[in-house]
Coordinates of C-alpha atoms and ligand atoms in Angstrom, one line a residue:
X129 CA 6.9 13.6 4.8
X130 CA 8.5 12.3 1.7
X131 CA 10.8 9.3 2.1
X132 CA 14.5 10.1 1.8
X133 CA 14.9 7.5 -0.8
X134 CA 12.2 9.1 -2.9
X135 CA 13.7 12.6 -2.5
X136 CA 17.0 11.3 -3.7
X137 CA 15.5 9.3 -6.5
X138 CA 13.8 12.4 -7.8
X139 CA 17.2 14.2 -8.0
X140 CA 18.7 11.3 -9.9
X141 CA 15.6 11.2 -12.2
X142 CA 15.9 14.8 -13.0
X143 CA 19.6 14.4 -13.7
X144 CA 18.8 11.6 -16.1
X145 CA 16.2 13.7 -17.8
X146 CA 18.6 16.6 -18.1
X147 CA 21.0 14.2 -19.9
X148 CA 18.3 13.1 -22.3
X149 CA 17.5 9.7 -20.7
X150 CA 14.3 8.4 -19.5
X151 CA 13.8 9.2 -15.8
X152 CA 12.4 5.8 -15.1
X153 CA 16.0 4.6 -14.6
X154 CA 16.5 6.8 -11.7
X155 CA 15.3 4.6 -8.8
X156 CA 17.7 4.8 -5.9
X157 CA 18.1 2.1 -3.3
X158 CA 20.1 1.7 -0.1
X159 CA 23.7 0.8 -0.8
X160 CA 24.6 -2.8 -0.5
X161 CA 28.2 -1.7 -0.1
X162 CA 27.9 0.7 2.9
X163 CA 31.7 0.9 3.0
X164 CA 31.6 2.6 -0.4
X165 CA 28.5 4.7 -0.4
X166 CA 25.2 5.3 1.3
X167 CA 22.8 5.0 -1.6
X168 CA 23.1 3.7 -5.1
X169 CA 21.4 3.8 -8.5
X170 CA 21.8 0.9 -10.8
X171 CA 19.5 2.3 -13.5
X172 CA 22.3 2.9 -16.0
X173 CA 22.7 -0.9 -16.4
X174 CA 19.2 -1.2 -17.7
X175 CA 19.2 2.1 -19.6
X176 CA 22.3 1.0 -21.5
X177 CA 20.2 -1.6 -23.4
X178 CA 17.7 1.1 -24.5
X179 CA 20.3 3.6 -25.5
X180 CA 22.7 1.1 -27.0
X181 CA 25.8 2.3 -25.2
X182 CA 28.0 1.2 -22.3
X183 CA 26.4 1.6 -18.9
X184 CA 29.3 3.7 -17.6
X185 CA 28.8 6.3 -20.3
X186 CA 25.3 7.0 -18.9
X187 CA 26.4 6.8 -15.3
X188 CA 29.3 9.2 -16.0
X189 CA 27.0 11.8 -17.5
X190 CA 24.5 11.5 -14.7
X191 CA 27.3 11.8 -12.1
X192 CA 28.6 14.8 -13.9
X193 CA 25.1 16.3 -13.9
X194 CA 24.8 15.8 -10.1
X195 CA 28.0 17.6 -9.2
X196 CA 27.2 20.7 -7.3
X197 CA 23.8 19.3 -6.3
X198 CA 23.3 20.4 -2.6
X199 CA 21.7 17.1 -1.7
X200 CA 24.8 15.1 -2.2
X201 CA 28.2 15.0 -0.6
X202 CA 29.4 12.9 -3.5
X203 CA 28.0 11.3 -6.7
X204 CA 30.4 8.9 -8.4
X205 CA 30.1 6.8 -11.4
X206 CA 31.8 3.4 -10.8
X207 CA 32.4 0.8 -13.5
X208 CA 30.6 -1.0 -15.1
X209 CA 27.9 1.6 -14.5
X210 CA 26.9 2.1 -11.0
X211 CA 26.1 5.4 -9.5
X212 CA 27.3 5.7 -5.9
X213 CA 25.8 8.4 -3.8
X214 CA 26.5 10.0 -0.4
X215 CA 24.0 12.4 1.0
X216 CA 25.2 15.8 2.1
X217 CA 25.6 16.3 5.9
X218 CA 23.6 19.6 5.7
X219 CA 20.7 17.9 3.8
X220 CA 20.6 15.0 6.2
X221 CA 20.5 17.3 9.2
X222 CA 17.7 19.3 7.6
X223 CA 15.7 16.1 6.9
X224 CA 16.1 15.1 10.6
X225 CA 15.0 18.5 11.7
X226 CA 11.8 18.1 9.7
X227 CA 11.3 14.7 11.3
X228 CA 11.7 16.1 14.7
X229 CA 9.2 18.9 14.0
X230 CA 6.6 16.2 13.4
X231 CA 6.6 15.2 17.1
X232 CA 4.1 12.3 17.1
X233 CA 4.9 10.7 13.8
X234 CA 8.5 11.7 13.0
X235 CA 7.6 12.4 9.4
X236 CA 5.8 9.1 8.7
X237 CA 2.7 10.3 6.9
X238 CA -0.6 8.5 7.4
X239 CA -1.9 6.5 4.5
X240 CA -3.9 8.5 2.0
X241 CA -6.8 6.0 1.9
X242 CA -7.5 4.6 5.3
X243 CA -9.0 1.2 5.2
X244 CA -11.2 -0.6 7.7
X245 CA -9.3 -3.7 8.6
X246 CA -10.7 -6.4 10.9
X247 CA -8.0 -8.5 12.5
X248 CA -8.9 -11.9 13.9
X249 CA -6.3 -12.9 16.5
X250 CA -5.9 -14.4 19.9
X251 CA -8.4 -17.1 19.3
X252 CA -8.5 -18.4 22.9
X253 CA -10.9 -21.2 23.9
X254 CA -13.3 -20.5 26.7
X255 CA -12.8 -22.4 29.9
X256 CA -9.5 -23.8 28.6
X257 CA -6.4 -22.0 29.9
X258 CA -4.4 -20.0 27.5
X259 CA -1.3 -22.0 26.3
X260 CA 1.8 -20.9 24.5
X261 CA 0.1 -21.7 21.1
X262 CA -2.1 -18.7 21.7
X263 CA 0.8 -16.5 22.6
X264 CA 2.1 -16.0 19.1
X265 CA -1.4 -15.1 17.7
X266 CA -1.8 -12.5 20.5
X267 CA 1.7 -11.0 20.1
X268 CA 1.8 -10.9 16.3
X269 CA -1.9 -9.8 15.9
X270 CA -1.5 -7.0 18.4
X271 CA 1.6 -5.7 16.7
X272 CA 0.1 -5.8 13.2
X273 CA -2.9 -4.0 14.5
X274 CA -0.8 -1.3 16.1
X275 CA 1.4 -0.9 13.0
X276 CA -1.8 -0.5 10.9
X277 CA -3.2 2.0 13.3
X278 CA 0.0 4.0 13.2
X279 CA -0.3 4.1 9.4
X280 CA -3.8 5.6 9.8
X281 CA -6.0 2.6 9.2
X282 CA -9.1 1.8 11.1
X283 CA -8.0 -1.4 12.8
X284 CA -10.5 -3.5 14.6
X285 CA -9.3 -6.5 16.7
X286 CA -11.6 -9.4 17.3
X287 CA -10.6 -12.1 19.8
X288 CA -12.8 -14.7 18.1
X289 CA -13.4 -16.8 21.2
X290 CA -13.7 -20.5 20.8
X291 CA -17.0 -20.8 22.7
X292 CA -19.0 -23.2 20.7
X293 CA -18.1 -26.8 20.7
X294 CA -17.9 -30.0 22.5
X295 CA -15.9 -28.3 25.3
X296 CA -19.1 -26.5 26.4
X297 CA -21.1 -29.8 26.5
X298 CA -18.2 -31.4 28.5
X299 CA -18.3 -28.6 31.1
X300 CA -22.1 -28.8 31.4
X301 CA -21.9 -32.6 31.8
X302 CA -19.2 -32.5 34.5
X303 CA -21.0 -29.7 36.4
X304 CA -24.2 -31.8 36.3
X305 CA -22.3 -34.8 37.7
X306 CA -21.0 -32.6 40.5
X307 CA -24.0 -30.4 41.3
X308 CA -27.1 -32.1 39.9
X309 CA -29.3 -30.0 42.2
X310 CA -28.5 -26.7 40.3
X311 CA -31.5 -25.1 38.8
X312 CA -29.9 -25.1 35.3
X313 CA -30.5 -28.8 35.0
X314 CA -34.2 -28.7 35.8
X315 CA -36.0 -28.9 32.5
X316 CA -39.2 -27.7 34.0
X317 CA -37.8 -24.6 35.5
X318 CA -39.2 -21.4 34.0
X319 CA -38.0 -18.7 36.4
X320 CA -35.0 -16.4 36.2
X321 CA -31.6 -18.0 36.5
X322 CA -29.2 -16.7 39.3
X323 CA -26.9 -13.9 38.5
X324 CA -24.0 -15.4 40.4
X325 CA -22.1 -18.0 38.5
X326 CA -22.1 -21.5 40.1
X327 CA -18.3 -21.8 39.9
X328 CA -15.1 -19.8 40.1
X329 CA -12.4 -19.5 37.4
X330 CA -10.2 -22.0 39.2
X331 CA -13.1 -24.5 39.4
X332 CA -13.9 -23.9 35.8
X333 CA -10.3 -24.5 34.7
X334 CA -10.3 -27.7 36.7
X335 CA -13.7 -28.9 35.4
X336 CA -12.7 -28.9 31.7
X337 CA -9.6 -31.1 31.9
X338 CA -11.4 -33.5 34.3
X339 CA -14.4 -33.8 31.9
X340 CA -12.1 -34.1 28.9
X341 CA -10.2 -36.9 30.6
X342 CA -13.4 -38.8 31.5
X343 CA -14.8 -38.5 28.0
X344 CA -11.8 -40.2 26.6
X345 CA -12.3 -43.3 28.8
X346 CA -16.1 -43.4 29.2
X347 CA -18.1 -43.7 26.1
X348 CA -21.4 -43.0 27.9
X349 CA -19.9 -39.8 29.4
X350 CA -18.9 -38.7 26.0
X351 CA -22.4 -39.4 24.6
X352 CA -23.8 -37.3 27.4
X353 CA -21.5 -34.4 26.6
X354 CA -22.4 -34.6 22.9
X355 CA -26.1 -34.6 23.9
X356 CA -25.6 -31.6 26.1
X357 CA -23.8 -29.8 23.3
X358 CA -26.6 -30.5 21.0
X359 CA -29.2 -29.3 23.5
X360 CA -27.2 -26.2 24.2
X361 CA -27.0 -25.5 20.5
X362 CA -30.7 -26.0 20.1
X363 CA -31.8 -23.6 22.6
X364 CA -32.1 -25.3 26.0
X365 CA -32.6 -22.4 28.4
X366 CA -30.7 -23.7 31.4
X367 CA -27.7 -24.6 29.3
X368 CA -27.8 -21.2 27.6
X369 CA -27.7 -19.6 31.1
X370 CA -24.7 -21.8 32.0
X371 CA -23.0 -20.8 28.8
X372 CA -23.3 -17.2 29.8
X373 CA -21.8 -17.9 33.2
X374 CA -18.9 -19.8 31.6
X375 CA -18.3 -17.0 29.2
X376 CA -18.4 -14.2 31.8
X377 CA -16.1 -16.0 34.2
X378 CA -13.7 -17.0 31.5
X379 CA -13.7 -13.7 29.6
X380 CA -12.8 -11.7 32.7
X381 CA -9.9 -14.1 33.4
X382 CA -8.8 -13.9 29.7
X383 CA -8.9 -10.1 29.9
X384 CA -6.6 -10.1 32.9
X385 CA -4.2 -12.4 31.1
X386 CA -4.1 -10.4 27.9
X387 CA -3.7 -7.2 29.9
X388 CA -0.6 -8.6 31.4
X389 CA 0.7 -9.1 27.8
X390 CA -0.3 -5.6 26.8
X391 CA -2.8 -7.0 24.4
X392 CA -6.4 -5.8 24.0
X393 CA -9.3 -6.3 21.7
X394 CA -12.0 -4.0 20.3
X395 CA -14.4 -6.9 19.9
X396 CA -15.0 -9.9 22.2
X397 CA -17.1 -11.8 19.8
X398 CA -17.0 -15.6 19.7
X399 CA -18.0 -18.5 17.6
X400 CA -21.4 -18.5 19.4
X401 CA -22.1 -15.1 18.0
X402 CA -22.0 -16.5 14.5
X403 CA -24.6 -19.2 15.0
X404 CA -27.7 -17.1 14.3
X405 CA -26.3 -16.4 10.9
X406 CA -25.9 -20.0 9.9
X407 CA -29.5 -21.0 8.8
X408 CA -29.9 -18.2 6.3
X409 CA -26.4 -18.5 5.0
X410 CA -26.8 -22.2 4.4
X411 CA -30.2 -21.7 2.7
X412 CA -28.7 -19.2 0.3
X413 CA -25.8 -21.4 -0.5
X414 CA -28.2 -24.2 -1.4
X415 CA -30.6 -21.9 -3.3
X416 CA -27.8 -20.4 -5.4
X417 CA -26.7 -23.9 -6.3
X418 CA -23.3 -23.8 -4.6
X419 CA -24.0 -26.3 -1.8
X420 CA -24.9 -29.8 -2.6
X421 CA -25.1 -33.1 -0.7
X422 CA -22.1 -35.4 -1.0
X423 CA -22.0 -38.6 1.1
X424 CA -24.7 -37.2 3.3
X425 CA -22.9 -34.0 4.1
X426 CA -23.6 -30.6 2.6
X427 CA -20.5 -29.3 0.8
X428 CA -19.3 -26.5 -1.5
X429 CA -16.6 -27.3 -4.1
X430 CA -13.6 -25.0 -3.8
X431 CA -11.0 -26.5 -6.1
X432 CA -9.7 -24.5 -9.0
X433 CA -8.2 -25.5 -12.3
X434 CA -4.8 -24.0 -11.4
X435 CA -4.4 -26.0 -8.2
X436 CA -1.3 -28.0 -8.0
X437 CA -2.5 -29.9 -4.9
X438 CA -5.9 -31.3 -4.0
X439 CA -8.1 -28.8 -2.3
X440 CA -11.0 -30.8 -0.8
X441 CA -14.6 -29.4 -0.8
X442 CA -15.6 -27.1 2.1
X443 CA -18.0 -28.9 4.4
X444 CA -20.9 -26.8 5.5
X445 CA -23.0 -29.2 7.5
X446 CA -22.3 -32.8 8.7
X447 CA -24.7 -35.6 7.7
X448 CA -26.5 -35.1 11.1
X449 CA -27.1 -31.5 10.3
X450 CA -24.5 -30.2 12.8
X451 CA -22.4 -27.2 11.8
X452 CA -18.6 -27.3 11.9
X453 CA -15.6 -25.0 12.6
X454 CA -15.9 -24.0 8.9
X455 CA -19.5 -23.1 9.1
X456 CA -18.8 -20.8 12.1
X457 CA -15.9 -19.1 10.3
X458 CA -18.1 -18.5 7.2
X459 CA -21.0 -17.2 9.3
X460 CA -18.6 -15.0 11.2
X461 CA -17.7 -13.5 7.8
X462 CA -21.4 -12.8 7.3
X463 CA -21.7 -10.6 10.4
X464 CA -18.3 -9.0 9.9
X465 CA -19.3 -7.9 6.4
X466 CA -22.8 -6.8 7.5
X467 CA -21.6 -4.8 10.6
X468 CA -18.2 -3.4 9.5
X469 CA -17.9 -3.7 5.7
X470 CA -14.2 -4.2 6.1
X471 CA -11.8 -3.7 3.2
X472 CA -9.7 -6.5 4.6
X473 CA -10.0 -9.3 7.2
X474 CA -6.7 -10.6 8.5
X475 CA -6.5 -14.0 10.3
X476 CA -3.5 -14.5 12.6
X477 CA -3.6 -18.2 13.1
X478 CA -1.2 -21.1 13.3
X479 CA 0.0 -21.9 9.8
X480 CA -1.1 -25.5 10.1
X481 CA -4.6 -24.1 9.5
X482 CA -3.6 -22.7 6.1
X483 CA -5.4 -25.3 3.9
X484 CA -8.5 -24.9 6.1
X485 CA -8.4 -21.1 5.5
X486 CA -7.9 -21.6 1.8
X487 CA -11.1 -23.5 1.7
X488 CA -13.0 -21.0 3.8
X489 CA -11.8 -18.0 1.8
X490 CA -12.6 -19.6 -1.5
X491 CA -16.0 -20.7 -0.3
X492 CA -16.7 -17.2 1.0
X493 CA -15.8 -15.7 -2.3
X494 CA -17.5 -18.2 -4.5
X495 CA -20.8 -18.0 -2.6
X496 CA -20.7 -14.2 -2.5
X497 CA -20.2 -13.7 1.2
X498 CA -17.4 -11.3 0.4
X499 CA -17.1 -9.3 -2.8
X500 CA -13.9 -8.6 -4.7
X501 CA -13.4 -5.3 -2.9
X502 CA -12.7 -7.2 0.4
X503 CA -9.4 -8.8 0.9
X504 CA -9.0 -12.0 3.0
X505 CA -5.6 -12.5 4.4
X506 CA -4.2 -15.5 6.1
X507 CA -1.2 -14.5 8.3
X508 CA 0.0 -17.9 9.4
X509 CA 2.6 -18.3 12.1
X510 CA 5.0 -21.1 12.8
X511 CA 5.4 -23.1 15.9
X512 CA 7.2 -21.9 19.0
X513 CA 9.6 -24.7 19.9
X514 CA 11.6 -25.5 23.0
X515 CA 15.4 -25.7 23.0
X516 CA 15.1 -29.4 22.0
X517 CA 13.4 -28.2 18.8
X518 CA 10.1 -29.8 19.7
X519 CA 6.9 -27.9 20.5
X520 CA 7.2 -26.1 23.8
X521 CA 6.2 -28.2 26.8
X522 CA 6.4 -28.1 30.6
X523 CA 9.2 -29.9 32.3
X524 CA 6.7 -32.7 32.9
X525 CA 5.9 -32.8 29.2
X526 CA 2.4 -31.3 29.5
X527 CA 1.0 -28.3 27.7
X528 CA 2.7 -25.1 29.1
X529 CA 0.2 -22.6 30.4
X530 CA 0.9 -19.1 29.3
X531 CA 0.5 -17.7 32.8
X532 CA 3.2 -20.0 34.2
X533 CA 5.5 -19.3 31.3
X534 CA 5.2 -15.5 31.8
X535 CA 5.6 -15.6 35.6
X536 CA 8.6 -17.9 35.2
X537 CA 10.3 -15.3 33.0
X538 CA 9.3 -12.5 35.2
X539 CA 11.0 -14.3 38.1
X540 CA 14.1 -14.9 36.1
X541 CA 14.3 -11.3 35.1
X542 CA 13.8 -10.1 38.6
X543 CA 16.7 -12.1 39.8
X544 CA 18.9 -10.5 37.1
X545 CA 17.8 -7.0 38.0
X546 CA 18.2 -7.6 41.7
X547 CA 21.7 -9.1 41.1
X548 CA 22.7 -6.0 39.1
X549 CA 21.7 -3.3 41.5
X550 CA 20.1 -2.6 44.7
X551 CA 16.4 -1.8 44.0
X552 CA 13.4 -1.7 46.1
X553 CA 11.6 -5.0 45.8
X554 CA 8.4 -3.4 44.4
X555 CA 10.2 -1.3 41.8
X556 CA 12.3 -4.3 40.8
X557 CA 9.3 -6.5 40.3
X558 CA 7.6 -3.9 38.2
X559 CA 10.7 -3.3 36.1
X560 CA 11.2 -7.1 35.7
X561 CA 7.7 -7.4 34.4
X562 CA 8.2 -4.7 31.8
X563 CA 11.6 -6.1 30.7
X564 CA 10.4 -9.7 30.7
X565 CA 7.5 -8.7 28.3
X566 CA 10.0 -7.1 25.9
X567 CA 12.0 -10.3 26.0
X568 CA 9.0 -12.5 25.2
X569 CA 7.6 -10.2 22.5
X570 CA 10.8 -9.2 20.8
X571 CA 12.0 -12.8 20.9
X572 CA 8.9 -13.8 19.0
X573 CA 8.4 -10.8 16.7
X574 CA 12.0 -10.6 15.6
X575 CA 11.4 -13.8 13.6
X576 CA 9.5 -13.8 10.4
X577 CA 6.0 -14.8 11.6
X578 CA 5.7 -17.8 9.3
X579 CA 8.9 -19.4 10.6
X580 CA 9.1 -21.8 13.5
X581 CA 11.4 -20.5 16.2
X582 CA 13.1 -21.7 19.3
X583 CA 12.0 -20.1 22.5
X584 CA 15.3 -19.7 24.2
X585 CA 14.6 -17.9 27.5
X586 CA 18.3 -17.4 28.3
X587 CA 19.0 -15.7 24.9
X588 CA 15.8 -13.7 24.9
X589 CA 16.4 -12.3 28.4
X590 CA 20.0 -11.3 27.7
X591 CA 20.8 -7.6 27.9
X592 CA 23.2 -8.0 25.0
X593 CA 22.6 -9.0 21.4
X594 CA 19.4 -8.9 19.3
X595 CA 16.9 -8.9 22.2
X596 CA 14.1 -6.9 23.7
X597 CA 16.1 -6.1 26.9
X598 CA 19.0 -4.8 24.8
X599 CA 16.6 -2.3 23.1
X600 CA 15.2 -1.3 26.4
X601 CA 18.6 -0.9 27.9
X602 CA 19.5 1.4 25.1
X603 CA 16.4 3.5 25.7
X604 CA 17.1 3.6 29.4
X605 CA 20.6 4.7 28.7
X606 CA 19.3 7.6 26.7
X607 CA 16.9 8.5 29.4
X608 CA 19.7 8.7 31.9
X609 CA 21.9 10.9 29.6
X610 CA 18.9 13.2 29.1
X611 CA 18.3 13.4 32.8
X612 CA 22.0 14.2 33.5
X613 CA 22.0 16.9 30.9
X614 CA 18.8 18.5 32.2
X615 CA 20.2 18.5 35.7
X616 CA 23.2 20.5 34.4
X617 CA 21.6 22.9 32.0
X618 CA 18.6 23.8 29.9
X619 CA 18.7 23.2 26.2
X620 CA 19.8 26.5 24.5
X621 CA 17.1 28.3 22.6
X622 CA 18.5 27.7 19.1
X623 CA 19.5 24.1 19.8
X624 CA 19.1 22.0 16.6
X625 CA 20.3 18.8 15.1
X626 CA 23.5 19.8 13.3
X627 CA 25.3 18.2 10.3
X628 CA 27.2 15.2 11.6
X629 CA 30.7 15.6 13.0
X630 CA 31.8 12.0 12.7
X631 CA 31.1 8.8 10.7
X632 CA 29.3 7.2 13.6
X633 CA 27.0 10.2 14.0
X634 CA 26.2 10.2 10.3
X635 CA 25.4 6.5 10.4
X636 CA 23.0 7.1 13.2
X637 CA 21.4 9.9 11.3
X638 CA 21.1 7.8 8.2
X639 CA 19.4 5.1 10.2
X640 CA 16.9 7.6 11.6
X641 CA 16.2 8.8 8.1
X642 CA 14.8 5.4 7.2
X643 CA 12.1 5.5 9.8
X644 CA 9.1 6.4 7.7
X645 CA 9.9 4.1 4.8
X646 CA 10.5 1.2 7.2
X647 CA 7.2 1.7 8.9
X648 CA 5.3 1.9 5.7
X649 CA 7.0 -1.3 4.5
X650 CA 6.4 -3.1 7.7
X651 CA 2.7 -2.5 7.3
X652 CA 2.5 -3.4 3.7
X653 CA 4.2 -6.7 4.4
X654 CA 2.5 -7.2 7.8
X655 CA 5.9 -7.8 9.1
X656 CA 6.7 -6.7 12.7
X657 CA 10.1 -8.4 12.2
X658 CA 11.0 -5.4 10.0
X659 CA 10.4 -3.1 12.9
X660 CA 12.6 -5.3 15.1
X661 CA 15.4 -5.4 12.6
X662 CA 15.2 -1.6 12.3
X663 CA 15.4 -0.9 16.0
X664 CA 18.2 -3.3 16.4
X665 CA 20.2 -1.4 13.7
X666 CA 19.1 1.9 15.2
X667 CA 20.1 0.9 18.7
X668 CA 23.5 -0.4 17.5
X669 CA 24.1 2.8 15.5
X670 CA 23.3 4.9 18.6
X671 CA 25.5 2.8 20.9
X672 CA 28.3 3.1 18.5
X673 CA 27.9 6.8 18.3
X674 CA 27.6 7.0 22.1
X675 CA 30.9 5.1 22.6
X676 CA 32.8 7.3 20.2
X677 CA 31.4 10.6 21.3
X678 CA 31.9 12.4 24.6
X679 CA 28.4 13.9 24.8
X680 CA 28.6 15.2 28.4
X681 CA 32.1 16.5 28.0
X682 CA 31.6 18.3 24.8
X683 CA 32.8 21.9 25.3
X684 CA 30.9 23.5 22.5
X685 CA 27.4 24.2 23.9
X686 CA 25.7 24.1 20.5
X687 CA 27.3 21.0 19.4
X688 CA 26.4 19.3 22.7
X689 CA 22.8 20.5 22.3
X690 CA 22.8 19.1 18.8
X691 CA 23.8 15.7 20.2
X692 CA 21.1 15.9 22.8
X693 CA 18.5 16.7 20.1
X694 CA 19.7 13.8 18.0
X695 CA 19.5 11.6 21.0
X696 CA 16.0 12.7 21.7
X697 CA 14.9 12.0 18.2
X698 CA 16.5 8.5 18.4
X699 CA 14.7 7.8 21.6
X700 CA 11.4 8.9 20.2
X701 CA 11.9 6.7 17.1
X702 CA 12.7 3.7 19.4
X703 CA 9.7 4.4 21.6
X704 CA 7.3 4.6 18.7
X705 CA 8.7 1.3 17.4
X706 CA 8.4 -0.6 20.7
X707 CA 5.0 0.8 21.1
X708 CA 3.8 -0.7 17.8
X709 CA 5.5 -3.9 18.8
X710 CA 3.4 -3.9 22.0
X711 CA 5.9 -3.2 24.8
X712 CA 7.4 -0.3 26.7
X713 CA 10.6 0.8 28.4
X714 CA 11.0 1.3 32.2
X715 CA 12.6 4.5 33.6
X716 CA 15.7 2.6 34.7
X717 CA 16.9 -1.0 34.8
Ligands
LIG60 N1 -9.7 -21.1 18.7 C1 -8.9 -21.6 17.7 C2 -7.7 -22.5 18.3 O1 -7.5 -22.5 19.5 C3 -8.3 -20.5 16.9 C4 -9.2 -19.6 16.2 C5 -8.6 -19.0 14.9 N2 -9.5 -18.1 14.3 C6 -10.5 -18.4 13.5 N3 -11.2 -17.5 12.9 N4 -10.7 -19.7 13.2 O2 -7.1 -23.2 17.5

């Protein structure tokens, strides 16, 4: 469905043309003086230069031309040369009826040329618990993926596990110290390895920090871990079997955690999956003359003449021949291109890795791993800080585990809900979980991703203000009005959204009319915060309308039915939006 702004622009363009002016001056925007008008066109200001006259002379003629146009309630020329527009109530109602007829998409057309977009987000590290740093990547990535999917793109999420580094060697070393008798450590063993893992997730989670602590104090221990990493990476069978156990145990735990966040991935690939692609990739980079030895290491220059700051070379292999984080990311691009031919790869990663990704992207382009038809996008996010403005920590000052953070907020939310009403414990807990997730996600997503933000639990969990719970509360209110209405009567057969009866109703309708344009723009800019801003405005417009309108006491059956239809449309728009943000609304709260 055409965007309302485009429909209006077309009318203004035609009017310009009819007056003998170039139609290119007819672009209409939302009004920045909502007290005066709903839409405006400032084209006469620019056109005046071309036609060597005063802007208002043009605006006057166009306004004149638009008189009687059914789409407008008013079209006024205002000095020095603005065109102020109000859309006609009938047209607005008709537009909303068309939205409503398109039940699933509310008039937001799918893109004409669907792209295959791979989105790299989450990025958890195997055997290390998820911490809040991983939360943002998961929340933002999931939302961008859903927005893209809603727009009709083929979005493929890849979790890109950190499963290939010293942490693996550390775990193996610690396990060996604890259970040296395990068959995985017997170099002469040639049989099958057991299917049962030799540890549980809680043991595994305890093993890693223990090993990491020891390696910082004990040089020999660290050597052993590095040696184990090397052996693992060079095909030692027992260690490979252990890696699989570590992966399996860790991945099922990660899946459970992500499920609680309403986050899921199409691909569960990891850094280790990229390793087989490294040798050929490196060979080719050398053969093509891109990679050369500098101070013992193999590097590719990636600086460009236009750089204003120093961009160091991209290191491909260390002097001992070991590969690095870079090498893995480059080799990951190799299989992503080979298996998926994506039009774009988006990386949702902490913005402190921006320089690193600049190097990786440039290197990938220069060496031909990706062609010009594939876009590489870095979607860097800022730090989530505590109320003290410093990176989020536990009360004791340690790294906050995601699980604890989430269960803490769930608990807080449950108390609030139980304080408010009498609910069954089980229902209350379920509702608390749903509302808490909206608090966390909305609190994050309503900020522009690249900015740091303060994780303020009290503010995020409030039922008032610009918060997730406020949005859910609004939806729940709508659900309860609908229920009440349905208990009293059925919607009459010819029920339809009617032209607005009040300013607050018109404002709500105008907000609804922005839905398709907003979604398109949120995808273009990969900006979930635009969806948040929209639903906040929409929820406010609805609540304003609700407070000024006696919906249930309306005596005219058709007017009342029109209100209900409008309410249903608003509810649907809100529900689509929270779905792309990655949360949902409970039945009551
Ligand atoms: N595992 C990394 C971390 O915890 C994030 C991975 C980001 N994605 C990537 N392709 N490098 O910092």
